[in-house]
Amino acid sequence: MPTIGDQHIVKSYDEELKRLHDSLARMAGLAEAQLHKSVEALEKRDSDLAGQVMNADHEIDEIEHFINEQTVRVLALRAPVADDLRQVISALKVAGDIERIADHAANAAKRSLVLNQMPPVAPMRSLVRMGKLVAELLGEVLNAYLTHDAERALAVRSRDQEVDDLYSSLFREILTYMMEDARTITSCSHLMFIAKNIERVGDHATNIAEQTYFVATGRSLNDQRPKRDTSSFEGAVQE
Amino acid sequence: MPEAPTQNVAAESKMCARDVKVHYGEKLALKGVNLDFRPNEVTALIGPSGCGKSTFLRCLNRMNDTIGVASVTGQVTLDNDELYGANALDPVLLRMRVGMVFQKPNPFPKSIYDNVAFGPRIHGLYRDNDHLDQIVETALEKAGLWHEVKDRLYEKGTGISGGQQQRLCIARAIAVSPEVILMDEPCSALDPIATAKVEELIDELRENFTIVIVTHSMQQAARVSQRTAFFHLGDLVEVGDTEQIFTAPAQQLTQGYITGRFG
Ligand SMILES: Nc1ncnc2c1ncn2[C@@H]1O[C@H](COP(=O)(O)OP(=O)(O)OP(=O)(O)O)[C@@H](O)[C@H]1O
Ligand SMILES: [Mg+2]
């Protein structure tokens, strides 16, 4: 009697899917490290570390390029269906999210170089706290994605609100600080952009959580998350 | 709000099968299948070799009658007419209403014209020769073959290409204006171009007919059908919208089969 196993009858198909999965895992690990390092560079005012982050970005771009090619190849040659199809499609989307996350980390690192030329400003502490929270959520969601763990992904998704709340309060804190001391406007503006970068990473993490749910269950999470980030009502600078 | 008319599920379906079992002698080949076919839809039957797809398809126009050892139990209806039992439709009439196209193109060793005119002739479905000409032309037209054969209608049906022969068999099936067309792997002997033509034809025929197609090609099932039914070892495992079956099937067994992880 035929049974269903994890493996495809055509072994090279399994190898191609595994290669896709391995590339994503590598990309995920790199992006997570990039975000950690850029937050650490901010916290410790470490320009060398920031420089490392900026230099490593191209590696992630290359993996994304490979994943895009590999996805097109599998779609064209294997015509995947069911869970295979969901996995391949999500690989394409998640690789895009990870690439954007790495860009945000590199941008934050670049701005930290500028910040290190100026005296430290107090709101940096809140920014680092937000950065650490987002890095933690990112690590969680990437693990959830790579193990097809829908529950864990949903848990991360529900915590994006914490990020948005931190972002809103950080925004107000920076504004107040700038108003009190006009000399901090330059560094505070950079801080504001970095906060936006980190907040965007949180949004990409949420996308990855949604892709995880789709891969694992075949259903999409399309109910709108409530957005309580109020900074845009305060004349926020958009990047 | 006006009261909605009471919706009878059976009335919405063109054909219904209820607890259909088939024995070949002692062997139970179909273990009680319930499946409905909606009008103007293509339903694809898929599943591993020997799972009972052809056996089930043959229940829908009593072709199993022609196999001595086969015995069918359960209920099959076409609209509200019974196919089996005391009040059963006459099989000859039934096969006019439920036509069949086989795996290997099997034109009669007669002219192209006579192949298509065969059904209308035995059922007396035409008024005069002009009318018969018209029926033949319309059927060939619908089968997408008219332009390729209109100048050679009196050549042998067996003398055209395999893909043309299969479309000739489809023309022969539709010449008697059936309501349902059953197709058992109609493209397995055809090249990709001929296959594409038959698939395009199936899509057009859907406007006027209810179609049930057995296919071993997952891609073909995905391309031509609106509903897909997966059979395994004589059971219907899962039936659903084709899109759902190929993106997120409900059953592990279905998933294993369509993704090629069935070993
Ligand atoms: N005429 C027959 N006499 C005895 N057993 C038969 C006969 N026809 C089919 N069977 C058996 O019934 C079972 C179902 O056969 P069936 O031909 O319906 O399968 P199928 O799904 O159409 O397979 P395939 O994809 O290979 O055409 C098989 O085990 C087959 O051996
Ligand atoms: Mg068969």
Coordinates of N, CA, C and O in Angstrom, one line a residue, chain B residues 61-177:
Chain B
N61 N -22.3 6.0 -16.9 CA -23.1 5.7 -18.1 C -23.3 4.2 -18.4 O -23.6 3.8 -19.5
R62 N -23.2 3.5 -17.3 CA -23.5 2.0 -17.2 C -22.6 1.3 -18.2 O -23.0 0.2 -18.7
M63 N -21.4 1.8 -18.4 CA -20.4 1.0 -19.2 C -19.9 -0.2 -18.5 O -19.4 -1.1 -19.2
N64 N -20.1 -0.3 -17.2 CA -19.7 -1.5 -16.5 C -20.6 -2.7 -16.8 O -20.2 -3.8 -16.6
D65 N -21.8 -2.4 -17.4 CA -22.7 -3.5 -17.8 C -22.0 -4.4 -18.8 O -22.3 -5.5 -19.0
T66 N -21.0 -3.7 -19.6 CA -20.4 -4.5 -20.7 C -19.3 -5.4 -20.1 O -18.7 -6.1 -20.9
I67 N -19.0 -5.2 -18.8 CA -17.9 -6.1 -18.2 C -18.6 -7.2 -17.4 O -19.3 -6.8 -16.4
G68 N -18.6 -8.4 -17.8 CA -19.3 -9.5 -17.2 C -19.2 -9.6 -15.7 O -20.2 -9.7 -15.0
V69 N -17.9 -9.5 -15.2 CA -17.7 -9.8 -13.8 C -18.1 -8.6 -12.9 O -18.1 -8.7 -11.7
A70 N -18.4 -7.4 -13.5 CA -18.6 -6.2 -12.7 C -20.1 -6.2 -12.2 O -21.0 -6.5 -13.0
S71 N -20.2 -5.8 -10.9 CA -21.6 -5.6 -10.4 C -21.6 -4.3 -9.6 O -20.7 -4.0 -8.9
V72 N -22.6 -3.5 -9.9 CA -22.7 -2.1 -9.4 C -23.8 -2.1 -8.4 O -24.9 -2.5 -8.7
T73 N -23.6 -1.5 -7.2 CA -24.7 -1.2 -6.3 C -24.7 0.3 -5.9 O -23.7 0.9 -6.1
G74 N -25.8 0.7 -5.3 CA -25.8 2.2 -5.0 C -26.7 2.9 -5.9 O -27.4 2.2 -6.8
Q75 N -26.7 4.2 -5.8 CA -27.7 5.0 -6.6 C -26.9 6.0 -7.5 O -26.0 6.7 -7.0
V76 N -27.3 6.1 -8.7 CA -26.7 7.2 -9.6 C -27.9 7.8 -10.3 O -28.8 7.1 -10.8
T77 N -28.0 9.2 -10.2 CA -29.1 9.8 -10.9 C -28.5 10.9 -11.9 O -27.4 11.4 -11.7
L78 N -29.3 11.0 -13.0 CA -29.0 12.0 -14.0 C -30.2 12.9 -14.0 O -31.3 12.5 -14.3
D79 N -30.0 14.2 -13.6 CA -31.2 15.0 -13.2 C -31.9 14.2 -12.2 O -31.3 13.9 -11.2
N80 N -33.2 13.9 -12.4 CA -33.8 13.1 -11.4 C -34.1 11.7 -11.8 O -34.8 10.9 -11.1
D81 N -33.5 11.3 -12.9 CA -33.7 9.9 -13.4 C -32.7 9.0 -12.9 O -31.5 9.3 -12.8
E82 N -33.2 7.8 -12.5 CA -32.3 6.8 -11.9 C -31.6 6.0 -13.0 O -32.1 5.8 -14.1
L83 N -30.3 5.7 -12.8 CA -29.5 4.9 -13.7 C -29.6 3.4 -13.5 O -29.4 2.6 -14.4
Y84 N -29.8 3.1 -12.2 CA -29.9 1.7 -11.8 C -31.2 1.4 -11.1 O -31.9 2.3 -10.6
G85 N -31.5 0.1 -11.0 CA -32.7 -0.3 -10.3 C -33.9 -0.4 -11.2 O -33.8 -0.4 -12.5
A86 N -35.1 -0.6 -10.6 CA -36.3 -1.0 -11.3 C -36.8 0.1 -12.3 O -37.2 -0.2 -13.4
N87 N -36.6 1.4 -11.9 CA -37.1 2.4 -12.8 C -36.0 3.1 -13.6 O -36.0 4.2 -14.0
A88 N -35.0 2.2 -13.9 CA -33.8 2.8 -14.5 C -34.0 3.3 -16.0 O -34.9 2.7 -16.7
L89 N -33.3 4.3 -16.3 CA -33.3 4.8 -17.7 C -32.9 3.7 -18.7 O -32.0 2.9 -18.3
D90 N -33.4 3.7 -19.9 CA -32.9 2.7 -20.9 C -31.4 3.0 -21.2 O -31.1 4.2 -21.5
P91 N -30.5 2.0 -21.1 CA -29.1 2.3 -21.3 C -28.7 2.9 -22.6 O -27.8 3.8 -22.6
V92 N -29.4 2.6 -23.6 CA -29.1 3.2 -24.9 C -29.4 4.7 -24.9 O -28.6 5.5 -25.3
L93 N -30.6 5.0 -24.3 CA -31.0 6.4 -24.2 C -30.0 7.1 -23.2 O -29.5 8.3 -23.5
L94 N -29.6 6.5 -22.2 CA -28.7 7.0 -21.2 C -27.4 7.4 -21.9 O -26.8 8.5 -21.7
R95 N -26.9 6.5 -22.7 CA -25.5 6.7 -23.3 C -25.6 7.8 -24.3 O -24.6 8.4 -24.7
M96 N -26.8 8.1 -24.8 CA -26.9 9.3 -25.7 C -26.8 10.5 -24.8 O -26.2 11.5 -25.2
R97 N -27.4 10.5 -23.6 CA -27.4 11.7 -22.8 C -26.0 11.8 -22.1 O -25.7 12.9 -21.7
V98 N -25.4 10.7 -21.9 CA -24.1 10.7 -21.2 C -23.0 10.1 -22.1 O -22.9 8.9 -22.2
G99 N -22.3 10.9 -22.9 CA -21.4 10.5 -23.9 C -20.0 10.2 -23.3 O -19.7 10.5 -22.1
M100 N -19.2 9.4 -24.0 CA -17.9 9.1 -23.5 C -16.8 9.2 -24.5 O -17.0 8.9 -25.7
V101 N -15.6 9.7 -24.1 CA -14.4 9.8 -24.9 C -13.4 9.0 -24.2 O -13.1 9.1 -23.0
F102 N -12.7 8.1 -25.0 CA -11.8 7.2 -24.3 C -10.3 7.6 -24.4 O -10.0 8.6 -25.1
Q103 N -9.5 6.9 -23.8 CA -8.0 7.2 -23.7 C -7.4 7.2 -25.1 O -6.7 8.2 -25.5
K104 N -7.6 6.1 -25.8 CA -7.0 6.0 -27.1 C -8.1 6.5 -28.1 O -9.2 6.0 -28.1
P105 N -7.7 7.4 -29.0 CA -8.7 7.8 -30.0 C -9.2 6.5 -30.7 O -8.4 5.7 -31.2
N106 N -10.5 6.4 -30.8 CA -11.0 5.1 -31.5 C -12.0 5.4 -32.5 O -13.2 5.0 -32.4
P107 N -11.6 6.2 -33.6 CA -12.6 6.4 -34.6 C -13.0 5.1 -35.3 O -12.2 4.2 -35.4
F108 N -14.2 5.0 -35.8 CA -14.6 3.8 -36.6 C -13.8 3.9 -37.9 O -13.5 4.9 -38.4
P109 N -13.6 2.7 -38.5 CA -12.9 2.7 -39.8 C -13.8 3.1 -40.9 O -14.1 2.4 -41.9
K110 N -14.4 4.3 -40.8 CA -15.3 4.8 -41.8 C -14.8 6.2 -42.1 O -13.8 6.7 -41.5
S111 N -15.6 6.9 -42.9 CA -15.2 8.3 -43.2 C -15.4 9.2 -42.0 O -16.1 8.9 -41.1
I112 N -14.7 10.4 -42.1 CA -14.8 11.4 -41.0 C -16.3 11.7 -40.8 O -16.8 11.7 -39.7
Y113 N -17.0 11.9 -42.0 CA -18.4 12.3 -41.9 C -19.2 11.2 -41.2 O -20.0 11.5 -40.3
D114 N -19.0 9.9 -41.6 CA -19.8 8.9 -41.1 C -19.5 8.7 -39.6 O -20.4 8.2 -38.8
N115 N -18.3 8.9 -39.2 CA -18.0 8.8 -37.7 C -18.9 9.8 -36.9 O -19.5 9.4 -35.9
V116 N -19.0 11.0 -37.4 CA -19.8 12.0 -36.7 C -21.3 11.8 -36.8 O -22.0 11.9 -35.9
A117 N -21.6 11.3 -38.0 CA -23.1 11.1 -38.3 C -23.6 9.8 -37.6 O -24.8 9.6 -37.6
F118 N -22.7 9.0 -37.1 CA -23.1 7.7 -36.6 C -24.2 7.7 -35.5 O -25.2 7.1 -35.7
G119 N -24.0 8.5 -34.5 CA -24.9 8.6 -33.4 C -26.3 9.2 -33.9 O -27.3 8.6 -33.6
P120 N -26.3 10.4 -34.5 CA -27.5 10.9 -35.0 C -28.3 9.9 -35.9 O -29.5 9.8 -35.9
R121 N -27.6 9.1 -36.7 CA -28.2 8.1 -37.5 C -28.9 7.0 -36.7 O -30.1 6.7 -36.9
I122 N -28.1 6.4 -35.7 CA -28.8 5.3 -35.0 C -29.9 5.8 -34.1 O -30.9 5.0 -33.8
H123 N -29.8 7.0 -33.6 CA -30.9 7.5 -32.8 C -31.9 8.3 -33.6 O -32.9 8.8 -33.0
G124 N -31.8 8.3 -34.9 CA -32.8 9.0 -35.7 C -32.9 10.5 -35.3 O -34.1 11.0 -35.1
L125 N -31.8 11.2 -35.2 CA -31.9 12.6 -34.6 C -31.9 13.6 -35.7 O -31.7 14.8 -35.4
Y126 N -32.2 13.2 -37.0 CA -32.1 14.2 -38.1 C -33.3 14.1 -39.0 O -33.9 13.0 -39.1
R127 N -33.7 15.2 -39.6 CA -34.9 15.3 -40.5 C -34.6 14.8 -41.9 O -35.3 13.9 -42.4
D128 N -33.5 15.4 -42.4 CA -33.2 15.0 -43.8 C -31.7 15.1 -44.0 O -31.0 15.5 -43.0
N129 N -31.1 14.9 -45.2 CA -29.7 14.9 -45.3 C -29.1 16.2 -45.1 O -27.9 16.3 -44.6
D130 N -29.8 17.3 -45.5 CA -29.3 18.6 -45.2 C -29.1 18.9 -43.7 O -28.1 19.4 -43.2
H131 N -30.1 18.4 -43.0 CA -30.0 18.5 -41.5 C -28.8 17.8 -40.9 O -28.1 18.2 -40.0
L132 N -28.6 16.6 -41.5 CA -27.5 15.7 -41.0 C -26.2 16.4 -41.3 O -25.3 16.5 -40.4
D133 N -26.1 17.0 -42.5 CA -24.9 17.7 -42.9 C -24.6 18.8 -41.9 O -23.5 19.0 -41.4
Q134 N -25.7 19.4 -41.5 CA -25.6 20.6 -40.6 C -25.1 20.1 -39.2 O -24.2 20.7 -38.5
I135 N -25.7 19.0 -38.7 CA -25.3 18.4 -37.4 C -23.8 18.1 -37.4 O -23.1 18.4 -36.5
V136 N -23.4 17.4 -38.5 CA -22.0 17.0 -38.6 C -21.0 18.2 -38.6 O -20.1 18.3 -37.9
E137 N -21.4 19.2 -39.4 CA -20.6 20.4 -39.4 C -20.5 21.1 -38.0 O -19.4 21.5 -37.6
T138 N -21.7 21.2 -37.4 CA -21.7 21.9 -36.1 C -20.9 21.1 -35.1 O -20.1 21.7 -34.3
A139 N -21.0 19.8 -35.1 CA -20.2 19.0 -34.1 C -18.7 19.2 -34.4 O -17.9 19.3 -33.5
L140 N -18.3 19.1 -35.7 CA -16.9 19.3 -36.0 C -16.4 20.7 -35.7 O -15.3 20.9 -35.2
E141 N -17.3 21.6 -35.9 CA -17.0 23.0 -35.5 C -16.7 23.1 -34.0 O -15.7 23.7 -33.6
K142 N -17.6 22.6 -33.3 CA -17.5 22.7 -31.8 C -16.3 22.0 -31.3 O -15.7 22.3 -30.3
A143 N -15.9 20.9 -32.0 CA -14.7 20.1 -31.6 C -13.4 20.8 -32.1 O -12.4 20.2 -32.0
G144 N -13.6 21.9 -32.8 CA -12.4 22.7 -33.3 C -11.7 21.9 -34.4 O -10.5 22.1 -34.6
L145 N -12.5 21.1 -35.2 CA -11.8 20.3 -36.2 C -12.3 20.7 -37.6 O -11.6 20.3 -38.6
W146 N -13.4 21.4 -37.7 CA -14.0 21.7 -39.0 C -13.0 22.2 -40.0 O -12.9 21.7 -41.1
H147 N -12.3 23.2 -39.6 CA -11.4 23.9 -40.6 C -10.3 22.9 -41.1 O -9.8 23.0 -42.2
E148 N -9.9 22.0 -40.3 CA -8.8 21.1 -40.6 C -9.3 19.9 -41.5 O -8.6 19.3 -42.2
V149 N -10.6 19.6 -41.5 CA -11.1 18.4 -42.2 C -12.2 18.7 -43.2 O -12.7 17.8 -43.9
K150 N -12.7 20.0 -43.3 CA -13.8 20.2 -44.2 C -13.7 19.8 -45.6 O -14.6 19.4 -46.3
D151 N -12.4 19.7 -46.1 CA -12.2 19.3 -47.5 C -11.9 17.8 -47.6 O -11.6 17.4 -48.7
R152 N -11.9 17.1 -46.5 CA -11.6 15.7 -46.6 C -12.6 14.9 -45.8 O -12.2 13.9 -45.2
L153 N -13.9 15.3 -45.8 CA -14.9 14.7 -44.9 C -15.1 13.2 -45.3 O -15.5 12.4 -44.5
Y154 N -14.7 12.9 -46.5 CA -15.0 11.5 -46.9 C -13.8 10.6 -46.9 O -13.8 9.5 -47.4
E155 N -12.7 11.2 -46.3 CA -11.5 10.3 -46.1 C -11.7 9.6 -44.8 O -12.5 9.9 -43.9
K156 N -11.0 8.5 -44.6 CA -11.1 7.7 -43.4 C -10.8 8.4 -42.1 O -9.8 9.2 -42.1
G157 N -11.6 8.2 -41.1 CA -11.3 8.9 -39.8 C -10.0 8.4 -39.2 O -9.5 9.1 -38.3
T158 N -9.6 7.2 -39.6 CA -8.4 6.7 -39.0 C -7.1 7.2 -39.7 O -6.0 7.0 -39.2
G159 N -7.3 8.0 -40.7 CA -6.2 8.5 -41.5 C -5.7 9.9 -41.1 O -4.8 10.4 -41.7
I160 N -6.3 10.5 -40.0 CA -5.8 11.8 -39.6 C -4.9 11.6 -38.4 O -4.8 10.5 -37.9
S161 N -4.3 12.7 -37.9 CA -3.3 12.6 -36.8 C -4.1 12.2 -35.5 O -5.3 12.3 -35.4
G162 N -3.2 11.7 -34.5 CA -3.8 11.3 -33.3 C -4.6 12.4 -32.6 O -5.7 12.1 -32.1
G163 N -4.1 13.6 -32.6 CA -4.8 14.7 -31.9 C -6.1 15.0 -32.7 O -7.1 15.3 -32.1
Q164 N -6.1 14.9 -34.0 CA -7.3 15.1 -34.8 C -8.3 14.0 -34.6 O -9.5 14.3 -34.4
Q165 N -7.8 12.8 -34.5 CA -8.7 11.7 -34.2 C -9.4 11.8 -32.9 O -10.6 11.6 -32.7
Q166 N -8.6 12.3 -31.8 CA -9.3 12.5 -30.5 C -10.4 13.6 -30.6 O -11.4 13.4 -30.1
R167 N -10.1 14.7 -31.4 CA -11.1 15.7 -31.5 C -12.3 15.2 -32.4 O -13.4 15.6 -32.2
L168 N -12.0 14.2 -33.3 CA -13.0 13.6 -34.0 C -13.9 12.8 -33.1 O -15.2 12.8 -33.2
C169 N -13.3 12.1 -32.2 CA -14.1 11.3 -31.2 C -15.0 12.2 -30.3 O -16.1 11.9 -30.0
I170 N -14.4 13.4 -30.0 CA -15.2 14.3 -29.2 C -16.4 14.9 -30.1 O -17.5 15.0 -29.6
A171 N -16.1 15.1 -31.4 CA -17.2 15.6 -32.3 C -18.2 14.5 -32.3 O -19.4 14.8 -32.3
R172 N -17.8 13.2 -32.4 CA -18.8 12.1 -32.5 C -19.6 12.1 -31.2 O -20.8 11.9 -31.3
A173 N -18.9 12.3 -30.1 CA -19.7 12.3 -28.8 C -20.7 13.4 -28.7 O -21.8 13.3 -28.2
I174 N -20.3 14.6 -29.2 CA -21.2 15.7 -29.0 C -22.3 15.8 -30.1 O -23.3 16.6 -30.0
A175 N -22.1 15.0 -31.2 CA -23.1 15.1 -32.3 C -24.5 14.7 -31.9 O -25.5 15.1 -32.5
V176 N -24.6 13.9 -30.8 CA -26.0 13.5 -30.4 C -26.5 14.4 -29.3 O -27.5 14.1 -28.6
S177 N -25.8 15.6 -29.1 CA -26.2 16.6 -28.1 C -26.4 15.9 -26.7 O -27.5 16.0 -26.1

